[in-house]
Coordinates of C-alpha atoms and ligand atoms in Angstrom, one line a residue:
X1 CA 105.7 87.4 130.5
X2 CA 102.8 88.9 132.3
X3 CA 103.3 90.2 135.8
X4 CA 100.7 88.6 138.0
X5 CA 99.4 90.5 140.9
X6 CA 96.1 90.5 142.7
X7 CA 94.7 93.3 140.5
X8 CA 95.7 91.6 137.3
X9 CA 94.3 88.3 138.3
X10 CA 90.9 89.8 139.1
X11 CA 90.9 91.8 135.9
X12 CA 91.9 88.9 133.7
X13 CA 89.4 86.6 135.4
X14 CA 86.7 89.2 134.8
X15 CA 87.5 89.7 131.1
X16 CA 87.9 86.0 130.6
X17 CA 84.2 85.7 131.6
X18 CA 83.2 88.7 129.4
X19 CA 85.2 87.8 126.3
X20 CA 82.8 85.3 124.7
X21 CA 79.9 87.8 124.5
X22 CA 81.9 91.0 124.7
X23 CA 81.1 92.2 121.1
X24 CA 77.4 91.9 121.9
X25 CA 77.3 93.1 125.5
X26 CA 79.6 96.0 124.8
X27 CA 77.0 97.5 122.5
X28 CA 75.2 98.4 125.8
X29 CA 78.4 99.8 127.3
X30 CA 78.2 101.8 129.5
X31 CA 74.4 102.0 128.9
X32 CA 72.0 101.1 126.1
X33 CA 72.0 103.6 123.3
X34 CA 75.4 105.1 124.3
X35 CA 77.1 106.4 121.1
X36 CA 80.1 104.2 121.5
X37 CA 80.7 103.5 117.8
X38 CA 80.6 107.2 117.0
X39 CA 83.2 107.8 119.8
X40 CA 85.4 105.0 118.4
X41 CA 85.3 106.5 115.0
X42 CA 86.2 109.9 116.4
X43 CA 89.2 108.4 118.1
X44 CA 90.5 106.7 115.0
X45 CA 89.9 109.8 112.9
X46 CA 91.9 111.8 115.5
X47 CA 95.0 109.7 114.6
X48 CA 94.9 111.2 111.1
X49 CA 96.0 107.9 109.6
X50 CA 97.1 107.3 106.0
X51 CA 97.5 104.2 103.9
X52 CA 100.5 102.2 105.0
X53 CA 100.6 103.5 108.6
X54 CA 101.6 101.5 111.6
X55 CA 99.2 101.6 114.6
X56 CA 99.2 100.2 118.1
X57 CA 95.9 99.6 119.8
X58 CA 96.6 99.3 123.5
X59 CA 94.2 97.2 125.6
X60 CA 92.6 96.3 122.3
X61 CA 90.2 93.7 123.8
X62 CA 88.4 91.8 121.0
X63 CA 89.6 94.2 118.4
X64 CA 86.5 96.4 117.9
X65 CA 88.6 99.2 116.6
X66 CA 90.3 97.1 114.0
X67 CA 87.8 97.5 111.2
X68 CA 88.0 101.3 111.5
X69 CA 91.8 101.3 111.6
X70 CA 92.0 98.8 108.7
X71 CA 89.8 101.1 106.6
X72 CA 92.3 104.0 107.2
X73 CA 95.6 102.1 106.8
X74 CA 94.7 99.5 104.2
X75 CA 96.5 96.2 103.6
X76 CA 99.9 97.9 103.4
X77 CA 99.6 99.2 107.0
X78 CA 100.1 97.3 110.2
X79 CA 98.1 97.0 113.5
X80 CA 99.5 95.7 116.7
X81 CA 96.8 94.9 119.3
X82 CA 98.1 94.6 122.9
X83 CA 96.0 93.3 125.7
X84 CA 96.4 91.6 129.1
X85 CA 93.7 89.1 128.8
X86 CA 94.3 86.0 126.7
X87 CA 90.6 85.3 126.1
X88 CA 89.9 88.8 124.8
X89 CA 92.9 88.4 122.4
X90 CA 91.5 85.0 121.3
X91 CA 88.3 86.8 120.2
X92 CA 90.4 89.4 118.4
X93 CA 92.2 86.7 116.6
X94 CA 88.9 85.2 115.4
X95 CA 88.0 88.6 114.1
X96 CA 91.3 88.9 112.3
X97 CA 90.9 85.5 110.7
X98 CA 87.3 86.1 109.7
X99 CA 88.3 89.3 107.9
X100 CA 91.5 87.8 106.4
X101 CA 93.6 90.6 107.7
X102 CA 97.2 89.6 107.3
X103 CA 98.6 92.8 108.8
X104 CA 97.5 92.4 112.4
X105 CA 99.8 91.1 115.2
X106 CA 98.3 90.4 118.7
X107 CA 100.5 90.6 121.8
X108 CA 99.5 89.5 125.3
X109 CA 101.1 92.0 127.7
X110 CA 100.4 94.4 130.5
X111 CA 100.3 97.8 128.8
X112 CA 102.9 99.2 131.2
X113 CA 105.4 96.4 130.4
X114 CA 104.8 96.6 126.6
X115 CA 107.9 97.5 124.7
X116 CA 106.5 99.8 122.0
X117 CA 108.2 99.4 118.6
X118 CA 109.9 102.6 117.5
X119 CA 108.6 104.8 114.7
X120 CA 104.8 104.0 114.9
X121 CA 102.4 106.4 113.3
X122 CA 99.5 106.1 115.7
X123 CA 98.7 104.7 119.2
X124 CA 95.2 104.5 120.5
X125 CA 93.4 103.1 123.5
X126 CA 89.6 102.9 124.0
X127 CA 87.6 102.3 127.1
X128 CA 90.6 100.9 128.9
X129 CA 93.3 103.4 130.0
X130 CA 91.4 104.5 133.1
X131 CA 91.7 100.9 134.3
X132 CA 95.5 101.0 134.1
X133 CA 97.0 102.4 137.3
X134 CA 100.2 103.2 135.4
X135 CA 98.4 105.0 132.6
X136 CA 100.8 108.0 132.7
X137 CA 103.8 105.7 132.2
X138 CA 102.0 103.9 129.3
X139 CA 101.4 107.3 127.6
X140 CA 105.0 108.3 128.1
X141 CA 106.3 105.0 126.7
X142 CA 104.1 105.3 123.7
X143 CA 104.9 109.0 123.1
X144 CA 108.6 108.1 123.0
X145 CA 108.0 105.4 120.4
X146 CA 105.9 107.6 118.0
X147 CA 107.4 108.7 114.7
X148 CA 107.7 112.5 114.4
X149 CA 104.2 113.8 113.7
X150 CA 102.7 110.5 115.0
X151 CA 99.7 110.8 117.2
X152 CA 98.3 109.3 120.5
X153 CA 94.5 109.1 121.1
X154 CA 92.9 108.0 124.4
X155 CA 89.2 107.5 124.5
X156 CA 87.6 106.5 127.8
X157 CA 84.8 107.1 130.2
X158 CA 84.9 109.7 133.0
X159 CA 82.6 111.0 135.6
X160 CA 80.8 114.2 134.4
X161 CA 81.9 117.1 136.6
X162 CA 78.5 118.3 137.4
X163 CA 76.6 115.1 137.9
X164 CA 75.5 113.8 141.3
X165 CA 77.8 110.9 142.3
X166 CA 75.2 108.3 142.5
X167 CA 74.2 108.8 138.8
X168 CA 77.8 108.5 137.7
X169 CA 78.3 105.4 139.7
X170 CA 75.2 103.8 138.2
X171 CA 76.5 104.4 134.7
X172 CA 80.0 103.1 135.2
X173 CA 79.6 100.4 137.9
X174 CA 79.3 97.6 135.3
X175 CA 82.6 98.3 133.7
X176 CA 85.0 98.7 136.5
X177 CA 85.8 95.2 137.6
X178 CA 89.2 95.8 139.0
X179 CA 88.5 98.1 141.9
X180 CA 85.6 99.7 143.6
X181 CA 83.8 102.5 141.7
X182 CA 84.5 104.8 144.6
X183 CA 88.2 104.3 144.1
X184 CA 87.8 105.1 140.4
X185 CA 85.8 108.2 141.0
X186 CA 88.2 109.4 143.7
X187 CA 91.3 108.6 141.7
X188 CA 90.0 110.6 138.7
X189 CA 92.4 108.7 136.2
X190 CA 91.1 110.9 133.4
X191 CA 92.9 113.9 135.0
X192 CA 96.1 111.8 135.1
X193 CA 95.7 110.9 131.4
X194 CA 95.1 114.6 130.5
X195 CA 98.2 115.7 132.4
X196 CA 100.3 113.0 130.9
X197 CA 99.2 113.8 127.3
X198 CA 100.0 117.5 128.0
X199 CA 103.4 116.6 129.4
X200 CA 104.5 114.1 126.7
X201 CA 103.1 115.5 123.5
X202 CA 102.7 118.7 121.5
X203 CA 99.4 120.2 120.5
X204 CA 97.4 118.2 123.2
X205 CA 93.7 118.3 122.9
X206 CA 91.0 117.3 125.4
X207 CA 87.4 116.9 124.3
X208 CA 84.6 115.9 126.6
X209 CA 82.0 113.7 124.9
X210 CA 78.4 112.9 125.6
X211 CA 77.7 115.3 128.5
X212 CA 81.1 114.7 130.0
X213 CA 80.7 111.0 130.4
X214 CA 83.6 110.3 128.1
X215 CA 86.8 112.1 126.9
X216 CA 89.0 112.0 123.9
X217 CA 92.6 113.1 124.6
X218 CA 95.0 113.4 121.8
X219 CA 98.5 114.7 121.1
X220 CA 101.2 114.7 118.5
X221 CA 104.9 113.7 118.8
X222 CA 107.0 116.7 118.1
X223 CA 109.2 116.6 115.0
X224 CA 112.0 117.8 117.2
X225 CA 113.0 120.4 114.6
X226 CA 112.4 123.4 116.8
X227 CA 115.8 123.1 118.4
Ligands
SAM301 C1 86.5 97.5 128.5 S1 87.7 96.5 127.6 C2 88.0 97.6 126.2 C3 88.5 96.8 125.1 C4 88.7 97.6 123.8 N1 89.7 98.6 123.9 C5 87.4 98.2 123.3 O1 87.4 99.4 123.1 O2 86.4 97.5 123.2 C6 89.1 96.8 128.6 C7 90.3 95.9 128.1 O3 91.5 96.4 128.7 C8 92.3 95.3 129.0 N2 93.2 95.8 130.0 C9 93.0 96.2 131.3 N3 94.1 96.5 131.9 C10 95.1 96.3 131.1 C11 96.5 96.4 131.2 N4 97.1 96.9 132.3 N5 97.3 96.1 130.1 C12 96.7 95.7 129.0 N6 95.4 95.5 128.8 C13 94.6 95.8 129.9 C14 91.3 94.2 129.4 O4 91.9 92.9 129.3 C15 90.2 94.4 128.4 O5 90.4 93.7 127.2

């Protein structure tokens, strides 16, 4: 069941419109020539996946990360793609069918309401978590579900610290449908994500990408052996 509030309705309506052409238009996201694929690859590599691993892709959209994850986990692994928007998941399902991946499950859910299965090896989210107001909760829920040694990786856009506001706004305005860009800039959700990763996981790492316009935050679930 998806909780429907005003924010969700707007967000779902926006992504329903985007879904059909998302795989093409997102190549220009957030700007033409942006190294999005390289950033995705980096996020998947940060999970340190092995054959047979179980991975959750939160706010998976049309499943653009799936080919990279599949390559790492192989047919014996498992992907669960979670997203709020039915139309984005429908595109993801088409991708799954076209590739013949039998190890992918798609779940329509708000990220914060999603009941993470216990013992997963990796959780990732790309270009989405700063849109989720309860991102700290999502990180906490995921961290609790990771197997010992499992990893979380969050990749998303941010505002570069030393860039004039109007340039940042230009770059990100097209991708923030749920609230005004001013709110996003003021709220600084990337700081919330960094703090939550530090709070919930061991060995947290924070890397700014492409002149500070994106970040990759990662962390590992403690084995719990330290006593
Ligand atoms: C910019 S797209 C990114 C999709 C995909 N992760 C990618 O890298 O291409 C943002 C996605 O986040 C999803 N989303 C936004 N808020 C969400 C929430 N609270 N719970 C689950 N999905 C959400 C949207 O439906 C959309 O598919």
